[in-house]
Each structure stands twice: as C-alpha cells, then as structure tokens.
Amino acid sequence: MFKIIPNKKDIGAEIICDIRNISNKDLKKMKFALQKYGLLFFRNQTLTSKLYLKFAKNFGKLANYPRLRGLSKKYPKITVVQRKASDHGPSFGEQFHTDSIYTKKPPRFTMLLSKLVPQKGKANTEFCSQYLAYDYLPNKIKIKLKKFKGIYSSKGPISVTTIEREKEKGKTSRELKSKHKIIKKIGNKSSLYCSPGHFVGFHPSTKDEIKLKKYLFNHQIKRKFKYSLEWNKNQLTIWDNRSMLHQATPFKGNRIMHRITIN
Ligand SMILES: [Fe+2]
C-alpha cells in the first residue's frame, strides 16, 4: 500500500505506507512528493531508532545539530526535542523560521518522529508554503528581491527559545552567521527563502530595509499559505526547509520528538 494524499492547495501531503517495507519505486515517488509539496507526514509508524536513521539516510547526508542533546552515544544524530508540562517560557522553535539557516550549508530537510504527544489538537506545528508565498508576490517585488541576500544569525529573534536548551547542556554556543539568496530555485519552481526567526539584515543593505522586511515577513506567513499539522504518537514528518517555514505553537503538556536534520 502506497498512497499520496495532498493537503488543500498542495501545502504538504500525507503518505499512507509502512516505512519498514518501502520499495525503491515508492521511495522515488516520496522524494518527488517532498519536493512538490514541501512537507510529508506518515501516521502510525513504529520505528526503532536504527530504522528511523536508515530511512532518513535515503534523503541525504545526516547533519549535526550541536544545540540539542543526542539521543545516546550510539545515536548522536538523533536529537531529542522535549517539553515537560512543568516547563515555562516558549517552546523550542516558537516563531516562523528555517532550521539552521545561519550555517553555510543549511540542512535541506528536517525529520521529526513523535514519541510522546499531548492531547490531540494541541502542540500543532504550523507550516507556510514559500512556493505559494513566492507565486503571490507582485512582479516588481520578485524582481527587487532577486538582488538581495538575507543575513541570518543563530542569535536572531528566535534564539530566546534555545536558551533553555543550552542551559540543559550547560554551555552557551557562539554566534553563527550566514548569507543566502532570498529567492531560491528548486527544480523548476521558485521559493521565498527567508527565515524571520533568524533574519538580521539584507545584503547589500538598503535604505528601505525596515519597510521591506515588514512587508516580506507579513507576506510569508499569510493564512492562505498555511497548514497546521496535528501530531499523533508515532507520526513521522519530514519537510523541505527550502520551501517551508515552520513554527511550534504554544502548549502546556509533555512532548517528546526525535529529530534528524539532513543536508
Ligand atoms: Fe525548527
């Protein structure tokens, strides 16, 4: 059984299959769907860490993410995103962003496997299609943005949500910064590649920076580009950071996710 069920307006898709028995042909369809829809989710996947890693490797080279602790010595590439009911402050990643965009080569994909989830409908992850965001831009803005790169910092606006995680590890990390073109080509499509959570400026700088930034950030997260993903236990989700912005939503409760990023 292998079935692709696209969401409304093609903002993500559900895949019905058993990841433990996936053929090469279906894997090919999956990769194609990931590029097309930007987000894939698979319900009811009971995977061991070994199988989870093996599946992830089909999509590229596994990345390091030193800001979160590894699951174990054996599985350092699986990091744990955990929130306890007693935790205060914002959840990890609670603002629209692109994972690790402040690095020279940001991971193309992020995978999460839910191990423990709070009540249904709580703790959704929201996604915004940046293919759609690009398509809906007026032509003159498309032309204008082609000239710019965005400058991104690990100490950008969203970094307040990693402070708690860094405390757990007992160290603060140094600032990482990088620049990337704001309009990104993926196959024959274009995407608006800009992370509001990490953005610290345009390159080259421009005198209407504040106005342009405000316009861009408002536009990127319009409701018509958005999909709110519900979580069930043992749900695997993978998204393309180049075409999807995402954010955690606030919740009270216990949650454990196993995360892998892929270059
Ligand atoms: Fe994230």
PDB file of C-alpha atoms and ligand atoms in Angstrom:
ATOM      1  CA  MET A   1       0.000   0.000   0.000  1.00  0.00           C
ATOM      2  CA  PHE A   2       1.398   3.353  -1.015  1.00  0.00           C
ATOM      3  CA  LYS A   3      -0.766   6.422  -1.343  1.00  0.00           C
ATOM      4  CA  ILE A   4      -0.142  10.160  -1.508  1.00  0.00           C
ATOM      5  CA  ILE A   5      -2.937  12.412  -0.240  1.00  0.00           C
ATOM      6  CA  PRO A   6      -2.145  16.089  -0.888  1.00  0.00           C
ATOM      7  CA  ASN A   7      -3.452  18.731   1.505  1.00  0.00           C
ATOM      8  CA  LYS A   8      -5.500  21.676   0.290  1.00  0.00           C
ATOM      9  CA  LYS A   9      -3.582  23.854  -2.177  1.00  0.00           C
ATOM     10  CA  ASP A  10      -0.799  21.239  -2.139  1.00  0.00           C
ATOM     11  CA  ILE A  11       0.609  22.571   1.147  1.00  0.00           C
ATOM     12  CA  GLY A  12       2.060  19.270   2.281  1.00  0.00           C
ATOM     13  CA  ALA A  13       0.751  15.735   1.828  1.00  0.00           C
ATOM     14  CA  GLU A  14       0.014  12.648   3.858  1.00  0.00           C
ATOM     15  CA  ILE A  15       1.677   9.420   2.788  1.00  0.00           C
ATOM     16  CA  ILE A  16      -0.032   6.157   3.589  1.00  0.00           C
ATOM     17  CA  CYS A  17       2.527   3.384   3.746  1.00  0.00           C
ATOM     18  CA  ASP A  18       4.611   1.249   6.072  1.00  0.00           C
ATOM     19  CA  ILE A  19       8.072   2.784   6.174  1.00  0.00           C
ATOM     20  CA  ARG A  20       9.561  -0.546   7.278  1.00  0.00           C
ATOM     21  CA  ASN A  21       8.698  -2.024   3.868  1.00  0.00           C
ATOM     22  CA  ILE A  22       9.257   0.623   1.312  1.00  0.00           C
ATOM     23  CA  SER A  23      10.267  -0.189  -2.263  1.00  0.00           C
ATOM     24  CA  ASN A  24      12.748   1.861  -4.276  1.00  0.00           C
ATOM     25  CA  LYS A  25       9.952   2.836  -6.611  1.00  0.00           C
ATOM     26  CA  ASP A  26       7.857   4.227  -3.760  1.00  0.00           C
ATOM     27  CA  LEU A  27      10.880   5.969  -2.292  1.00  0.00           C
ATOM     28  CA  LYS A  28      11.335   7.754  -5.599  1.00  0.00           C
ATOM     29  CA  LYS A  29       7.699   8.879  -5.545  1.00  0.00           C
ATOM     30  CA  MET A  30       8.191  10.052  -1.969  1.00  0.00           C
ATOM     31  CA  LYS A  31      11.197  12.198  -2.854  1.00  0.00           C
ATOM     32  CA  PHE A  32       9.321  13.699  -5.750  1.00  0.00           C
ATOM     33  CA  ALA A  33       6.361  14.425  -3.461  1.00  0.00           C
ATOM     34  CA  LEU A  34       8.641  16.020  -0.876  1.00  0.00           C
ATOM     35  CA  GLN A  35       9.970  18.439  -3.450  1.00  0.00           C
ATOM     36  CA  LYS A  36       6.490  19.170  -4.774  1.00  0.00           C
ATOM     37  CA  TYR A  37       4.540  19.533  -1.507  1.00  0.00           C
ATOM     38  CA  GLY A  38       7.374  20.612   0.837  1.00  0.00           C
ATOM     39  CA  LEU A  39       6.034  18.527   3.731  1.00  0.00           C
ATOM     40  CA  LEU A  40       5.157  14.858   4.116  1.00  0.00           C
ATOM     41  CA  PHE A  41       3.662  13.132   7.130  1.00  0.00           C
ATOM     42  CA  PHE A  42       3.225   9.473   7.871  1.00  0.00           C
ATOM     43  CA  ARG A  43       0.939   8.294  10.674  1.00  0.00           C
ATOM     44  CA  ASN A  44       1.357   5.148  12.765  1.00  0.00           C
ATOM     45  CA  GLN A  45       4.978   4.322  12.098  1.00  0.00           C
ATOM     46  CA  THR A  46       6.539   2.230  14.805  1.00  0.00           C
ATOM     47  CA  LEU A  47      10.220   2.513  14.052  1.00  0.00           C
ATOM     48  CA  THR A  48      13.282   1.616  16.053  1.00  0.00           C
ATOM     49  CA  SER A  49      15.995   4.288  16.144  1.00  0.00           C
ATOM     50  CA  LYS A  50      18.017   2.123  13.788  1.00  0.00           C
ATOM     51  CA  LEU A  51      15.244   2.022  11.190  1.00  0.00           C
ATOM     52  CA  TYR A  52      14.471   5.693  11.667  1.00  0.00           C
ATOM     53  CA  LEU A  53      18.091   6.561  10.832  1.00  0.00           C
ATOM     54  CA  LYS A  54      18.131   4.182   7.903  1.00  0.00           C
ATOM     55  CA  PHE A  55      15.016   5.810   6.451  1.00  0.00           C
ATOM     56  CA  ALA A  56      16.458   9.313   6.956  1.00  0.00           C
ATOM     57  CA  LYS A  57      19.628   8.400   5.075  1.00  0.00           C
ATOM     58  CA  ASN A  58      17.567   7.877   1.914  1.00  0.00           C
ATOM     59  CA  PHE A  59      17.131  11.641   1.693  1.00  0.00           C
ATOM     60  CA  GLY A  60      20.745  12.734   2.067  1.00  0.00           C
ATOM     61  CA  LYS A  61      23.644  13.041   4.441  1.00  0.00           C
ATOM     62  CA  LEU A  62      22.719  13.360   8.104  1.00  0.00           C
ATOM     63  CA  ALA A  63      23.603  16.713   9.641  1.00  0.00           C
ATOM     64  CA  ASN A  64      24.887  17.570  13.100  1.00  0.00           C
ATOM     65  CA  TYR A  65      22.876  19.723  15.431  1.00  0.00           C
ATOM     66  CA  PRO A  66      25.033  20.568  18.428  1.00  0.00           C
ATOM     67  CA  ARG A  67      22.350  22.732  20.063  1.00  0.00           C
ATOM     68  CA  LEU A  68      20.307  19.735  21.214  1.00  0.00           C
ATOM     69  CA  ARG A  69      21.498  16.677  23.070  1.00  0.00           C
ATOM     70  CA  GLY A  70      21.841  13.444  21.129  1.00  0.00           C
ATOM     71  CA  LEU A  71      19.571  10.516  21.956  1.00  0.00           C
ATOM     72  CA  SER A  72      22.515   8.377  23.059  1.00  0.00           C
ATOM     73  CA  LYS A  73      26.172   7.646  22.308  1.00  0.00           C
ATOM     74  CA  LYS A  74      25.012   5.186  19.695  1.00  0.00           C
ATOM     75  CA  TYR A  75      22.603   7.653  18.063  1.00  0.00           C
ATOM     76  CA  PRO A  76      24.154  11.129  18.272  1.00  0.00           C
ATOM     77  CA  LYS A  77      22.458  12.235  15.018  1.00  0.00           C
ATOM     78  CA  ILE A  78      19.027  11.753  16.527  1.00  0.00           C
ATOM     79  CA  THR A  79      18.413  14.709  18.810  1.00  0.00           C
ATOM     80  CA  VAL A  80      15.679  14.970  21.391  1.00  0.00           C
ATOM     81  CA  VAL A  81      13.167  17.822  21.410  1.00  0.00           C
ATOM     82  CA  GLN A  82      11.385  17.578  24.698  1.00  0.00           C
ATOM     83  CA  ARG A  83       8.928  19.724  26.584  1.00  0.00           C
ATOM     84  CA  LYS A  84       7.636  18.892  30.036  1.00  0.00           C
ATOM     85  CA  ALA A  85       4.311  20.020  31.478  1.00  0.00           C
ATOM     86  CA  SER A  86       6.286  21.885  34.134  1.00  0.00           C
ATOM     87  CA  ASP A  87       8.348  23.865  31.577  1.00  0.00           C
ATOM     88  CA  HIS A  88       7.871  27.608  31.385  1.00  0.00           C
ATOM     89  CA  GLY A  89       8.529  30.034  28.573  1.00  0.00           C
ATOM     90  CA  PRO A  90       8.174  29.455  24.851  1.00  0.00           C
ATOM     91  CA  SER A  91       8.599  26.028  23.246  1.00  0.00           C
ATOM     92  CA  PHE A  92      11.623  25.289  21.103  1.00  0.00           C
ATOM     93  CA  GLY A  93      11.090  26.927  17.705  1.00  0.00           C
ATOM     94  CA  GLU A  94       8.084  29.048  18.560  1.00  0.00           C
ATOM     95  CA  GLN A  95       8.324  31.586  15.727  1.00  0.00           C
ATOM     96  CA  PHE A  96       8.345  31.083  11.966  1.00  0.00           C
ATOM     97  CA  HIS A  97      11.797  30.023  10.850  1.00  0.00           C
ATOM     98  CA  THR A  98      14.002  27.854   8.640  1.00  0.00           C
ATOM     99  CA  ASP A  99      16.166  25.356  10.519  1.00  0.00           C
ATOM    100  CA  SER A 100      19.855  26.283  10.856  1.00  0.00           C
ATOM    101  CA  ILE A 101      19.745  28.913   8.079  1.00  0.00           C
ATOM    102  CA  TYR A 102      22.617  30.692   9.877  1.00  0.00           C
ATOM    103  CA  THR A 103      25.022  27.969   8.679  1.00  0.00           C
ATOM    104  CA  LYS A 104      26.850  27.985   5.333  1.00  0.00           C
ATOM    105  CA  LYS A 105      25.039  24.870   4.176  1.00  0.00           C
ATOM    106  CA  PRO A 106      21.709  24.688   5.988  1.00  0.00           C
ATOM    107  CA  PRO A 107      20.022  21.273   6.148  1.00  0.00           C
ATOM    108  CA  ARG A 108      17.591  20.759   3.296  1.00  0.00           C
ATOM    109  CA  PHE A 109      15.290  18.548   5.326  1.00  0.00           C
ATOM    110  CA  THR A 110      14.183  18.120   8.926  1.00  0.00           C
ATOM    111  CA  MET A 111      12.514  14.975  10.234  1.00  0.00           C
ATOM    112  CA  LEU A 112      10.573  14.558  13.436  1.00  0.00           C
ATOM    113  CA  LEU A 113       9.256  11.349  14.903  1.00  0.00           C
ATOM    114  CA  SER A 114       6.771  11.836  17.733  1.00  0.00           C
ATOM    115  CA  LYS A 115       7.324   9.612  20.751  1.00  0.00           C
ATOM    116  CA  LEU A 116       5.013  11.332  23.206  1.00  0.00           C
ATOM    117  CA  VAL A 117       2.339  13.872  22.335  1.00  0.00           C
ATOM    118  CA  PRO A 118      -0.078  15.947  24.408  1.00  0.00           C
ATOM    119  CA  GLN A 119      -3.823  15.977  23.779  1.00  0.00           C
ATOM    120  CA  LYS A 120      -4.972  15.906  20.154  1.00  0.00           C
ATOM    121  CA  GLY A 121      -5.140  19.306  18.513  1.00  0.00           C
ATOM    122  CA  LYS A 122      -2.576  20.750  20.906  1.00  0.00           C
ATOM    123  CA  ALA A 123       1.037  21.400  20.050  1.00  0.00           C
ATOM    124  CA  ASN A 124       0.480  21.539  16.312  1.00  0.00           C
ATOM    125  CA  THR A 125       3.354  22.567  14.071  1.00  0.00           C
ATOM    126  CA  GLU A 126       2.436  25.260  11.573  1.00  0.00           C
ATOM    127  CA  PHE A 127       3.883  25.380   8.090  1.00  0.00           C
ATOM    128  CA  CYS A 128       3.798  28.110   5.441  1.00  0.00           C
ATOM    129  CA  SER A 129       4.453  27.232   1.820  1.00  0.00           C
ATOM    130  CA  GLN A 130       7.088  29.539   0.407  1.00  0.00           C
ATOM    131  CA  TYR A 131       6.365  28.325  -3.121  1.00  0.00           C
ATOM    132  CA  LEU A 132       2.928  29.902  -2.740  1.00  0.00           C
ATOM    133  CA  ALA A 133       4.377  32.939  -0.981  1.00  0.00           C
ATOM    134  CA  TYR A 134       6.676  33.491  -3.963  1.00  0.00           C
ATOM    135  CA  ASP A 135       3.907  32.949  -6.516  1.00  0.00           C
ATOM    136  CA  TYR A 136       1.704  35.549  -4.834  1.00  0.00           C
ATOM    137  CA  LEU A 137       4.380  38.263  -4.762  1.00  0.00           C
ATOM    138  CA  PRO A 138       3.844  41.180  -7.140  1.00  0.00           C
ATOM    139  CA  ASN A 139       6.275  41.055 -10.046  1.00  0.00           C
ATOM    140  CA  LYS A 140       8.132  44.195  -9.059  1.00  0.00           C
ATOM    141  CA  ILE A 141       8.872  42.749  -5.611  1.00  0.00           C
ATOM    142  CA  LYS A 142      10.065  39.483  -7.168  1.00  0.00           C
ATOM    143  CA  ILE A 143      12.490  41.463  -9.299  1.00  0.00           C
ATOM    144  CA  LYS A 144      13.602  43.581  -6.362  1.00  0.00           C
ATOM    145  CA  LEU A 145      14.205  40.622  -4.027  1.00  0.00           C
ATOM    146  CA  LYS A 146      16.372  38.853  -6.605  1.00  0.00           C
ATOM    147  CA  LYS A 147      19.095  41.386  -5.838  1.00  0.00           C
ATOM    148  CA  PHE A 148      19.264  40.572  -2.151  1.00  0.00           C
ATOM    149  CA  LYS A 149      20.628  38.034   0.213  1.00  0.00           C
ATOM    150  CA  GLY A 150      19.334  37.708   3.740  1.00  0.00           C
ATOM    151  CA  ILE A 151      21.796  37.746   6.642  1.00  0.00           C
ATOM    152  CA  TYR A 152      20.912  35.239   9.357  1.00  0.00           C
ATOM    153  CA  SER A 153      22.201  34.733  12.865  1.00  0.00           C
ATOM    154  CA  SER A 154      21.902  31.947  15.403  1.00  0.00           C
ATOM    155  CA  LYS A 155      21.343  34.759  17.910  1.00  0.00           C
ATOM    156  CA  GLY A 156      18.431  36.134  15.857  1.00  0.00           C
ATOM    157  CA  PRO A 157      14.944  36.797  17.288  1.00  0.00           C
ATOM    158  CA  ILE A 158      14.058  33.099  17.752  1.00  0.00           C
ATOM    159  CA  SER A 159      17.139  32.319  19.851  1.00  0.00           C
ATOM    160  CA  VAL A 160      15.163  33.001  23.055  1.00  0.00           C
ATOM    161  CA  THR A 161      13.656  29.541  22.547  1.00  0.00           C
ATOM    162  CA  THR A 162      17.047  27.795  22.543  1.00  0.00           C
ATOM    163  CA  ILE A 163      18.334  29.430  25.716  1.00  0.00           C
ATOM    164  CA  GLU A 164      16.560  26.836  27.889  1.00  0.00           C
ATOM    165  CA  ARG A 165      18.046  24.003  25.803  1.00  0.00           C
ATOM    166  CA  GLU A 166      21.521  25.457  26.142  1.00  0.00           C
ATOM    167  CA  LYS A 167      21.108  25.622  29.911  1.00  0.00           C
ATOM    168  CA  GLU A 168      20.421  21.890  29.867  1.00  0.00           C
ATOM    169  CA  LYS A 169      23.737  21.317  28.140  1.00  0.00           C
ATOM    170  CA  GLY A 170      25.459  23.724  30.472  1.00  0.00           C
ATOM    171  CA  LYS A 171      27.076  25.794  27.750  1.00  0.00           C
ATOM    172  CA  THR A 172      26.211  28.714  25.553  1.00  0.00           C
ATOM    173  CA  SER A 173      27.163  28.498  21.928  1.00  0.00           C
ATOM    174  CA  ARG A 174      28.988  31.096  19.878  1.00  0.00           C
ATOM    175  CA  GLU A 175      27.130  33.085  17.258  1.00  0.00           C
ATOM    176  CA  LEU A 176      26.905  31.613  13.763  1.00  0.00           C
ATOM    177  CA  LYS A 177      26.082  33.845  10.813  1.00  0.00           C
ATOM    178  CA  SER A 178      25.469  33.267   7.137  1.00  0.00           C
ATOM    179  CA  LYS A 179      24.029  34.892   3.999  1.00  0.00           C
ATOM    180  CA  HIS A 180      21.722  33.277   1.450  1.00  0.00           C
ATOM    181  CA  LYS A 181      19.829  34.412  -1.626  1.00  0.00           C
ATOM    182  CA  ILE A 182      16.229  35.287  -0.779  1.00  0.00           C
ATOM    183  CA  ILE A 183      14.787  33.831  -3.966  1.00  0.00           C
ATOM    184  CA  LYS A 184      15.642  30.169  -4.242  1.00  0.00           C
ATOM    185  CA  LYS A 185      15.262  27.914  -7.263  1.00  0.00           C
ATOM    186  CA  ILE A 186      14.175  24.361  -6.517  1.00  0.00           C
ATOM    187  CA  GLY A 187      13.797  22.357  -9.719  1.00  0.00           C
ATOM    188  CA  ASN A 188      11.568  24.496 -11.944  1.00  0.00           C
ATOM    189  CA  LYS A 189       9.918  26.330  -9.037  1.00  0.00           C
ATOM    190  CA  SER A 190      10.954  29.357  -7.008  1.00  0.00           C
ATOM    191  CA  SER A 191      10.626  29.765  -3.297  1.00  0.00           C
ATOM    192  CA  LEU A 192      10.884  32.667  -0.897  1.00  0.00           C
ATOM    193  CA  TYR A 193      13.815  31.600   1.255  1.00  0.00           C
ATOM    194  CA  CYS A 194      13.946  33.826   4.300  1.00  0.00           C
ATOM    195  CA  SER A 195      13.745  32.941   7.985  1.00  0.00           C
ATOM    196  CA  PRO A 196      12.038  35.652  10.073  1.00  0.00           C
ATOM    197  CA  GLY A 197      13.285  33.936  13.228  1.00  0.00           C
ATOM    198  CA  HIS A 198      16.942  34.402  12.249  1.00  0.00           C
ATOM    199  CA  PHE A 199      16.928  37.428   9.961  1.00  0.00           C
ATOM    200  CA  VAL A 200      19.246  40.288  10.950  1.00  0.00           C
ATOM    201  CA  GLY A 201      19.565  42.278   7.709  1.00  0.00           C
ATOM    202  CA  PHE A 202      19.711  42.475   3.931  1.00  0.00           C
ATOM    203  CA  HIS A 203      22.863  42.197   1.869  1.00  0.00           C
ATOM    204  CA  PRO A 204      23.564  44.653   0.341  1.00  0.00           C
ATOM    205  CA  SER A 205      21.930  46.928   2.881  1.00  0.00           C
ATOM    206  CA  THR A 206      19.102  49.091   1.635  1.00  0.00           C
ATOM    207  CA  LYS A 207      17.596  52.297   2.927  1.00  0.00           C
ATOM    208  CA  ASP A 208      14.049  50.908   2.884  1.00  0.00           C
ATOM    209  CA  GLU A 209      15.191  47.898   4.936  1.00  0.00           C
ATOM    210  CA  ILE A 210      12.567  48.271   7.682  1.00  0.00           C
ATOM    211  CA  LYS A 211       9.695  48.652   5.236  1.00  0.00           C
ATOM    212  CA  LEU A 212      10.831  45.796   3.016  1.00  0.00           C
ATOM    213  CA  LYS A 213      11.400  43.469   5.942  1.00  0.00           C
ATOM    214  CA  LYS A 214       7.965  44.194   7.384  1.00  0.00           C
ATOM    215  CA  TYR A 215       6.323  43.615   4.024  1.00  0.00           C
ATOM    216  CA  LEU A 216       8.207  40.362   3.489  1.00  0.00           C
ATOM    217  CA  PHE A 217       7.548  38.883   6.935  1.00  0.00           C
ATOM    218  CA  ASN A 218       3.828  39.713   6.766  1.00  0.00           C
ATOM    219  CA  HIS A 219       3.551  38.240   3.319  1.00  0.00           C
ATOM    220  CA  GLN A 220       5.410  34.996   4.043  1.00  0.00           C
ATOM    221  CA  ILE A 221       3.002  33.842   6.727  1.00  0.00           C
ATOM    222  CA  LYS A 222      -0.371  34.759   5.231  1.00  0.00           C
ATOM    223  CA  ARG A 223      -3.151  32.400   6.156  1.00  0.00           C
ATOM    224  CA  LYS A 224      -3.616  31.183   2.580  1.00  0.00           C
ATOM    225  CA  PHE A 225      -0.083  29.716   2.610  1.00  0.00           C
ATOM    226  CA  LYS A 226      -0.531  27.974   5.953  1.00  0.00           C
ATOM    227  CA  TYR A 227      -1.129  24.402   7.087  1.00  0.00           C
ATOM    228  CA  SER A 228      -1.406  23.416  10.734  1.00  0.00           C
ATOM    229  CA  LEU A 229      -0.100  19.893  11.307  1.00  0.00           C
ATOM    230  CA  GLU A 230      -1.604  17.778  14.074  1.00  0.00           C
ATOM    231  CA  TRP A 231       0.522  15.211  15.817  1.00  0.00           C
ATOM    232  CA  ASN A 232      -0.290  11.682  16.816  1.00  0.00           C
ATOM    233  CA  LYS A 233       2.055   9.316  18.593  1.00  0.00           C
ATOM    234  CA  ASN A 234       4.478   7.563  16.200  1.00  0.00           C
ATOM    235  CA  GLN A 235       3.954  10.075  13.446  1.00  0.00           C
ATOM    236  CA  LEU A 236       6.898  10.783  11.208  1.00  0.00           C
ATOM    237  CA  THR A 237       7.110  14.118   9.446  1.00  0.00           C
ATOM    238  CA  ILE A 238       9.695  15.418   7.014  1.00  0.00           C
ATOM    239  CA  TRP A 239       9.791  18.867   5.476  1.00  0.00           C
ATOM    240  CA  ASP A 240      11.894  20.770   2.994  1.00  0.00           C
ATOM    241  CA  ASN A 241      13.405  23.786   4.740  1.00  0.00           C
ATOM    242  CA  ARG A 242      13.959  25.460   1.384  1.00  0.00           C
ATOM    243  CA  SER A 243      10.249  25.729   0.601  1.00  0.00           C
ATOM    244  CA  MET A 244       8.533  25.653   4.011  1.00  0.00           C
ATOM    245  CA  LEU A 245       8.646  27.935   7.003  1.00  0.00           C
ATOM    246  CA  HIS A 246       7.565  26.296  10.237  1.00  0.00           C
ATOM    247  CA  GLN A 247       6.898  27.105  13.854  1.00  0.00           C
ATOM    248  CA  ALA A 248       5.920  25.350  17.054  1.00  0.00           C
ATOM    249  CA  THR A 249       2.683  26.508  18.659  1.00  0.00           C
ATOM    250  CA  PRO A 250       2.422  27.196  22.407  1.00  0.00           C
ATOM    251  CA  PHE A 251       1.120  24.379  24.599  1.00  0.00           C
ATOM    252  CA  LYS A 252       1.225  23.008  28.119  1.00  0.00           C
ATOM    253  CA  GLY A 253       1.961  19.322  28.375  1.00  0.00           C
ATOM    254  CA  ASN A 254       4.532  16.608  27.819  1.00  0.00           C
ATOM    255  CA  ARG A 255       6.006  16.023  24.431  1.00  0.00           C
ATOM    256  CA  ILE A 256       9.000  14.121  23.100  1.00  0.00           C
ATOM    257  CA  MET A 257      10.156  14.282  19.495  1.00  0.00           C
ATOM    258  CA  HIS A 258      13.162  12.630  17.912  1.00  0.00           C
ATOM    259  CA  ARG A 259      14.693  14.931  15.348  1.00  0.00           C
ATOM    260  CA  ILE A 260      17.077  14.357  12.446  1.00  0.00           C
ATOM    261  CA  THR A 261      18.327  17.022  10.072  1.00  0.00           C
ATOM    262  CA  ILE A 262      19.569  16.148   6.597  1.00  0.00           C
ATOM    263  CA  ASN A 263      21.925  18.035   4.308  1.00  0.00           C
TER     264      ASN A 263
HETATM  265 FE    FE B   1      12.592  24.315  13.612  1.00  0.00          FE
END
